[in-house]
PDB file of C-alpha atoms in Angstrom:
ATOM      1  CA  UNK C   1      73.915  52.244 -69.277  1.00 47.00           C
ATOM      2  CA  UNK C   2      74.342  52.063 -65.536  1.00 53.00           C
ATOM      3  CA  UNK C   3      71.740  53.352 -63.142  1.00 56.00           C
ATOM      4  CA  UNK C   4      72.326  55.116 -59.888  1.00 54.00           C
ATOM      5  CA  UNK C   5      71.640  53.124 -56.778  1.00 59.00           C
ATOM      6  CA  UNK C   6      69.652  54.758 -54.032  1.00 49.00           C
ATOM      7  CA  UNK C   7      71.238  54.941 -50.613  1.00 48.00           C
ATOM      8  CA  UNK C   8      69.560  56.124 -47.441  1.00 52.00           C
ATOM      9  CA  UNK C   9      72.256  57.055 -44.911  1.00 56.00           C
ATOM     10  CA  UNK C  10      71.724  56.087 -41.303  1.00 63.00           C
ATOM     11  CA  UNK C  11      72.438  59.112 -39.121  1.00 84.00           C
ATOM     12  CA  UNK C  12      73.391  56.978 -36.112  1.00 93.00           C
ATOM     13  CA  UNK C  13      73.631  53.293 -35.270  1.00 95.00           C
ATOM     14  CA  UNK C  14      72.830  51.351 -32.118  1.00 96.00           C
ATOM     15  CA  UNK C  15      74.906  48.255 -31.304  1.00 97.00           C
ATOM     16  CA  UNK C  16      73.195  45.021 -30.329  1.00 97.00           C
ATOM     17  CA  UNK C  17      74.589  45.323 -26.784  1.00 97.00           C
ATOM     18  CA  UNK C  18      73.190  48.864 -26.446  1.00 97.00           C
ATOM     19  CA  UNK C  19      69.857  47.798 -27.891  1.00 97.00           C
ATOM     20  CA  UNK C  20      69.506  44.902 -25.419  1.00 97.00           C
ATOM     21  CA  UNK C  21      70.484  47.064 -22.437  1.00 97.00           C
ATOM     22  CA  UNK C  22      68.086  49.804 -23.498  1.00 96.00           C
ATOM     23  CA  UNK C  23      65.265  47.261 -23.841  1.00 96.00           C
ATOM     24  CA  UNK C  24      66.037  45.946 -20.324  1.00 96.00           C
ATOM     25  CA  UNK C  25      66.091  49.461 -18.822  1.00 95.00           C
ATOM     26  CA  UNK C  26      62.778  50.373 -20.470  1.00 95.00           C
ATOM     27  CA  UNK C  27      61.229  47.158 -19.164  1.00 95.00           C
ATOM     28  CA  UNK C  28      62.546  47.866 -15.639  1.00 95.00           C
ATOM     29  CA  UNK C  29      61.007  51.360 -15.729  1.00 93.00           C
ATOM     30  CA  UNK C  30      57.724  49.997 -17.086  1.00 94.00           C
ATOM     31  CA  UNK C  31      57.462  52.850 -19.600  1.00 93.00           C
ATOM     32  CA  UNK C  32      57.576  51.602 -23.211  1.00 92.00           C
ATOM     33  CA  UNK C  33      57.550  55.196 -24.543  1.00 92.00           C
ATOM     34  CA  UNK C  34      61.025  55.935 -23.091  1.00 95.00           C
ATOM     35  CA  UNK C  35      63.814  56.747 -25.528  1.00 96.00           C
ATOM     36  CA  UNK C  36      67.546  57.170 -24.991  1.00 96.00           C
ATOM     37  CA  UNK C  37      68.546  60.823 -25.362  1.00 97.00           C
ATOM     38  CA  UNK C  38      72.138  61.267 -26.538  1.00 96.00           C
ATOM     39  CA  UNK C  39      73.637  64.742 -26.354  1.00 95.00           C
ATOM     40  CA  UNK C  40      76.870  66.707 -26.487  1.00 92.00           C
ATOM     41  CA  UNK C  41      77.869  69.448 -24.055  1.00 89.00           C
ATOM     42  CA  UNK C  42      80.929  71.639 -23.706  1.00 83.00           C
ATOM     43  CA  UNK C  43      83.531  70.493 -21.214  1.00 74.00           C
ATOM     44  CA  UNK C  44      85.487  67.381 -20.508  1.00 64.00           C
ATOM     45  CA  UNK C  45      89.217  67.045 -20.963  1.00 66.00           C
ATOM     46  CA  UNK C  46      89.000  67.095 -24.776  1.00 62.00           C
ATOM     47  CA  UNK C  47      86.539  69.954 -25.359  1.00 76.00           C
ATOM     48  CA  UNK C  48      83.130  68.257 -25.660  1.00 83.00           C
ATOM     49  CA  UNK C  49      81.559  65.470 -23.651  1.00 88.00           C
ATOM     50  CA  UNK C  50      78.793  62.974 -24.290  1.00 88.00           C
ATOM     51  CA  UNK C  51      75.699  62.667 -22.167  1.00 92.00           C
ATOM     52  CA  UNK C  52      72.860  60.155 -21.913  1.00 94.00           C
ATOM     53  CA  UNK C  53      69.412  60.492 -20.404  1.00 95.00           C
ATOM     54  CA  UNK C  54      65.926  59.063 -20.821  1.00 94.00           C
ATOM     55  CA  UNK C  55      63.343  61.064 -22.751  1.00 94.00           C
ATOM     56  CA  UNK C  56      59.581  60.663 -22.308  1.00 92.00           C
ATOM     57  CA  UNK C  57      58.837  62.992 -25.194  1.00 91.00           C
ATOM     58  CA  UNK C  58      60.450  64.349 -28.342  1.00 93.00           C
ATOM     59  CA  UNK C  59      60.788  68.096 -28.943  1.00 93.00           C
ATOM     60  CA  UNK C  60      59.961  69.629 -32.305  1.00 93.00           C
ATOM     61  CA  UNK C  61      63.633  70.226 -33.156  1.00 92.00           C
ATOM     62  CA  UNK C  62      64.818  66.765 -31.965  1.00 94.00           C
ATOM     63  CA  UNK C  63      65.832  63.989 -34.329  1.00 93.00           C
ATOM     64  CA  UNK C  64      64.173  60.656 -33.549  1.00 94.00           C
ATOM     65  CA  UNK C  65      66.034  57.566 -34.766  1.00 93.00           C
ATOM     66  CA  UNK C  66      64.077  54.338 -34.298  1.00 93.00           C
ATOM     67  CA  UNK C  67      65.526  50.844 -34.053  1.00 93.00           C
ATOM     68  CA  UNK C  68      62.489  48.604 -33.825  1.00 91.00           C
ATOM     69  CA  UNK C  69      61.086  48.861 -30.306  1.00 91.00           C
ATOM     70  CA  UNK C  70      63.809  51.241 -29.013  1.00 95.00           C
ATOM     71  CA  UNK C  71      64.802  54.715 -30.191  1.00 95.00           C
ATOM     72  CA  UNK C  72      67.419  57.427 -29.840  1.00 95.00           C
ATOM     73  CA  UNK C  73      66.605  61.126 -29.497  1.00 95.00           C
ATOM     74  CA  UNK C  74      69.198  63.762 -30.403  1.00 95.00           C
ATOM     75  CA  UNK C  75      68.771  67.515 -30.059  1.00 95.00           C
ATOM     76  CA  UNK C  76      69.466  69.799 -32.998  1.00 92.00           C
ATOM     77  CA  UNK C  77      72.834  71.127 -31.750  1.00 92.00           C
ATOM     78  CA  UNK C  78      74.226  67.722 -30.735  1.00 93.00           C
ATOM     79  CA  UNK C  79      73.190  66.044 -33.986  1.00 92.00           C
ATOM     80  CA  UNK C  80      75.945  67.693 -36.037  1.00 90.00           C
ATOM     81  CA  UNK C  81      78.598  66.174 -33.754  1.00 89.00           C
ATOM     82  CA  UNK C  82      76.993  62.726 -33.556  1.00 92.00           C
ATOM     83  CA  UNK C  83      75.953  61.978 -37.146  1.00 92.00           C
ATOM     84  CA  UNK C  84      77.562  58.708 -38.267  1.00 92.00           C
ATOM     85  CA  UNK C  85      78.249  57.565 -34.691  1.00 94.00           C
ATOM     86  CA  UNK C  86      77.429  54.229 -33.112  1.00 96.00           C
ATOM     87  CA  UNK C  87      76.018  54.064 -29.593  1.00 96.00           C
ATOM     88  CA  UNK C  88      77.403  51.040 -27.772  1.00 95.00           C
ATOM     89  CA  UNK C  89      77.144  49.554 -24.284  1.00 95.00           C
ATOM     90  CA  UNK C  90      79.906  47.861 -22.328  1.00 93.00           C
ATOM     91  CA  UNK C  91      80.346  46.219 -18.965  1.00 92.00           C
ATOM     92  CA  UNK C  92      83.788  45.825 -17.460  1.00 86.00           C
ATOM     93  CA  UNK C  93      85.948  46.307 -14.403  1.00 84.00           C
ATOM     94  CA  UNK C  94      85.316  50.070 -14.511  1.00 76.00           C
ATOM     95  CA  UNK C  95      81.539  49.525 -14.489  1.00 86.00           C
ATOM     96  CA  UNK C  96      78.795  49.546 -17.081  1.00 91.00           C
ATOM     97  CA  UNK C  97      78.117  52.411 -19.472  1.00 91.00           C
ATOM     98  CA  UNK C  98      76.783  53.563 -22.782  1.00 93.00           C
ATOM     99  CA  UNK C  99      79.491  55.003 -25.019  1.00 90.00           C
ATOM    100  CA  UNK C 100      79.796  56.703 -28.386  1.00 91.00           C
ATOM    101  CA  UNK C 101      82.002  55.499 -31.221  1.00 91.00           C
ATOM    102  CA  UNK C 102      82.269  58.757 -33.134  1.00 88.00           C
ATOM    103  CA  UNK C 103      84.016  58.901 -36.545  1.00 87.00           C
ATOM    104  CA  UNK C 104      83.903  62.733 -36.391  1.00 80.00           C
ATOM    105  CA  UNK C 105      86.117  62.927 -33.281  1.00 76.00           C
ATOM    106  CA  UNK C 106      89.708  63.891 -34.046  1.00 70.00           C
ATOM    107  CA  UNK C 107      90.828  63.471 -30.429  1.00 65.00           C
ATOM    108  CA  UNK C 108      89.292  61.574 -27.519  1.00 63.00           C
ATOM    109  CA  UNK C 109      90.229  61.317 -23.880  1.00 56.00           C
ATOM    110  CA  UNK C 110      91.435  58.081 -22.330  1.00 55.00           C
ATOM    111  CA  UNK C 111      88.031  57.121 -20.932  1.00 52.00           C
ATOM    112  CA  UNK C 112      86.177  57.976 -24.151  1.00 53.00           C
ATOM    113  CA  UNK C 113      83.708  60.326 -22.442  1.00 57.00           C
ATOM    114  CA  UNK C 114      84.988  63.485 -24.125  1.00 53.00           C
ATOM    115  CA  UNK C 115      86.195  64.397 -27.594  1.00 55.00           C
ATOM    116  CA  UNK C 116      87.305  67.142 -29.983  1.00 55.00           C
ATOM    117  CA  UNK C 117      86.317  67.665 -33.620  1.00 55.00           C
TER     118      UNK C 117
END
C-alpha cells in the first residue's frame, strides 16, 4: 500500500541574486521591516506590467511570503497573475533591475516588463 506524500506548494520564489540585493537595499535604508512589494497593473506593450516597491506594512488582504530575513508582499489582485513566479535580479548593460520569471505568461515583451496571460 502506498501512502500519499504531502506537498506544500510555494506560491512564489526569490532567486539568490534577488535575495542578496533585497538584503543590501534593506540594510542601506536601515529599516529591517521593509519588504519587497510585487504587483501587476494594466498597461505595457503586452497587456499587463510588473511593478516593484518597498512596503513598510502588510494589508489585511496581502499575501506575505517570507524567505528568511527578507519577504515579498503581493496584493490580492496581483497574486493570481504571479503565483508560481520567481523574482530575480540582474545587472547588465541596460542597468540593474528586479524581474519576474512568470510561468503563467503566454506572451512577454522584449524587455520582460510586461506580459499577457
